[in-house]
Amino acid sequence: MNRFTKKSFKDRISGSFSISLIIFVLILGLFIYGISTVSNSDVVNDKEILEEAVLHDVVHCYSVEGMYPPSVTYMEDHYGLTYDKDKFIIDYQFIGANIMPQVDIIKKSGNNR
């Protein structure tokens, strides 16, 4: 084919469609990758916020009552601690009334919300 011969309409449409489809698939892939990245960073932020909230309530209880809270349930009942129990587990190890408890926040596996 030389420069003076025109492509048929069908050939021009199929070439344009192929390029459009490839661009669409690339944009869709980037969009899905971005959503998953944001979702993963949200879980990390939620974990950090929950850890700060628990430690804040532990210190607040000690300053008000003169003892560390005996359990997570105690902080929920008396200090308004709330968290997504389907997403996280709080490993709270109460050692004694005047010894800072060990607090670990654990993300439940298999939960990618």
Short mmCIF file of C-alpha atoms in Angstrom, two decimals:
data_model
loop_
_atom_site.label_atom_id
_atom_site.label_comp_id
_atom_site.label_asym_id
_atom_site.label_seq_id
_atom_site.Cartn_x
_atom_site.Cartn_y
_atom_site.Cartn_z
CA MET A 1 0.00 0.00 0.00
CA ASN A 2 1.37 3.44 -0.85
CA ARG A 3 0.57 6.88 0.43
CA PHE A 4 -2.08 7.52 -2.18
CA THR A 5 -4.12 4.45 -1.36
CA LYS A 6 -6.71 4.92 1.38
CA LYS A 7 -7.35 2.34 4.03
CA SER A 8 -10.85 1.00 4.15
CA PHE A 9 -13.18 2.27 6.85
CA LYS A 10 -13.20 -1.16 8.48
CA ASP A 11 -9.38 -1.21 8.76
CA ARG A 12 -9.29 2.28 10.29
CA ILE A 13 -11.99 1.41 12.85
CA SER A 14 -10.35 -1.87 13.92
CA GLY A 15 -6.96 -0.14 14.38
CA SER A 16 -8.49 2.67 16.45
CA PHE A 17 -10.50 0.18 18.50
CA SER A 18 -7.39 -1.86 19.34
CA ILE A 19 -5.50 1.21 20.55
CA SER A 20 -8.51 2.42 22.56
CA LEU A 21 -8.95 -1.00 24.16
CA ILE A 22 -5.27 -1.16 25.17
CA ILE A 23 -5.41 2.33 26.68
CA PHE A 24 -8.63 1.48 28.54
CA VAL A 25 -7.14 -1.71 30.01
CA LEU A 26 -4.01 0.19 31.14
CA ILE A 27 -6.08 2.92 32.82
CA LEU A 28 -8.32 0.32 34.48
CA GLY A 29 -5.24 -1.54 35.78
CA LEU A 30 -3.75 1.64 37.23
CA PHE A 31 -7.08 2.49 38.86
CA ILE A 32 -7.37 -0.94 40.51
CA TYR A 33 -3.74 -0.75 41.70
CA GLY A 34 -4.39 2.70 43.21
CA ILE A 35 -7.51 1.52 45.04
CA SER A 36 -5.68 -1.46 46.56
CA THR A 37 -2.78 0.77 47.66
CA VAL A 38 -5.14 3.22 49.36
CA SER A 39 -7.02 0.36 51.03
CA ASN A 40 -3.81 -1.12 52.47
CA SER A 41 -2.64 2.24 53.78
CA ASP A 42 -6.04 2.75 55.45
CA VAL A 43 -5.58 -0.48 57.43
CA VAL A 44 -2.15 0.66 58.61
CA ASN A 45 -3.55 4.07 59.62
CA ASP A 46 -6.49 2.45 61.42
CA LYS A 47 -4.08 0.25 63.39
CA GLU A 48 -1.95 3.24 64.43
CA ILE A 49 -5.01 5.26 65.45
CA LEU A 50 -6.38 2.36 67.51
CA GLU A 51 -3.03 1.90 69.22
CA GLU A 52 -2.90 5.59 70.13
CA ALA A 53 -6.49 5.49 71.42
CA VAL A 54 -5.83 2.46 73.63
CA LEU A 55 -2.64 3.96 75.07
CA HIS A 56 -4.42 7.27 75.64
CA ASP A 57 -7.19 5.50 77.58
CA VAL A 58 -4.65 3.47 79.58
CA VAL A 59 -2.77 6.61 80.66
CA HIS A 60 -6.01 8.53 81.25
CA CYS A 61 -7.35 5.78 83.50
CA TYR A 62 -4.08 5.70 85.47
CA SER A 63 -4.11 9.46 85.95
CA VAL A 64 -7.77 9.56 87.04
CA GLU A 65 -8.06 6.34 89.08
CA GLY A 66 -4.46 5.73 90.17
CA MET A 67 -4.39 2.29 88.53
CA TYR A 68 -4.13 0.92 85.03
CA PRO A 69 -7.34 -0.52 83.54
CA PRO A 70 -7.66 -4.26 84.19
CA SER A 71 -9.04 -5.09 80.72
CA VAL A 72 -10.09 -3.77 77.33
CA THR A 73 -13.72 -4.24 78.35
CA TYR A 74 -13.14 -1.91 81.29
CA MET A 75 -11.87 0.80 78.91
CA GLU A 76 -14.87 0.24 76.64
CA ASP A 77 -17.30 0.59 79.54
CA HIS A 78 -15.66 3.49 81.39
CA TYR A 79 -13.65 5.43 78.80
CA GLY A 80 -15.63 4.97 75.59
CA LEU A 81 -13.08 2.92 73.67
CA THR A 82 -14.59 1.61 70.43
CA TYR A 83 -12.95 -0.26 67.58
CA ASP A 84 -13.80 -2.61 64.72
CA LYS A 85 -13.67 -6.05 66.34
CA ASP A 86 -14.01 -7.71 62.94
CA LYS A 87 -10.77 -6.06 61.78
CA PHE A 88 -8.51 -5.97 64.88
CA ILE A 89 -7.72 -7.89 68.06
CA ILE A 90 -6.34 -6.03 71.07
CA ASP A 91 -3.88 -8.19 73.00
CA TYR A 92 -3.98 -6.53 76.42
CA GLN A 93 -1.81 -8.02 79.14
CA PHE A 94 -2.60 -6.54 82.54
CA ILE A 95 0.39 -7.08 84.83
CA GLY A 96 -0.58 -5.10 87.89
CA ALA A 97 -2.37 -1.95 89.02
CA ASN A 98 0.84 0.14 88.99
CA ILE A 99 2.68 -1.52 86.09
CA MET A 100 2.02 -0.33 82.55
CA PRO A 101 0.21 -3.12 80.65
CA GLN A 102 1.56 -4.60 77.43
CA VAL A 103 -0.71 -3.62 74.50
CA ASP A 104 -0.48 -5.12 71.02
CA ILE A 105 -2.90 -4.46 68.16
CA ILE A 106 -3.23 -7.41 65.78
CA LYS A 107 -4.92 -7.23 62.38
CA LYS A 108 -7.16 -10.21 61.82
CA SER A 109 -6.01 -12.25 58.85
CA GLY A 110 -8.20 -12.66 55.80
CA ASN A 111 -9.82 -9.28 56.33
CA ASN A 112 -8.97 -6.87 53.53
CA ARG A 113 -11.57 -4.20 54.11
#
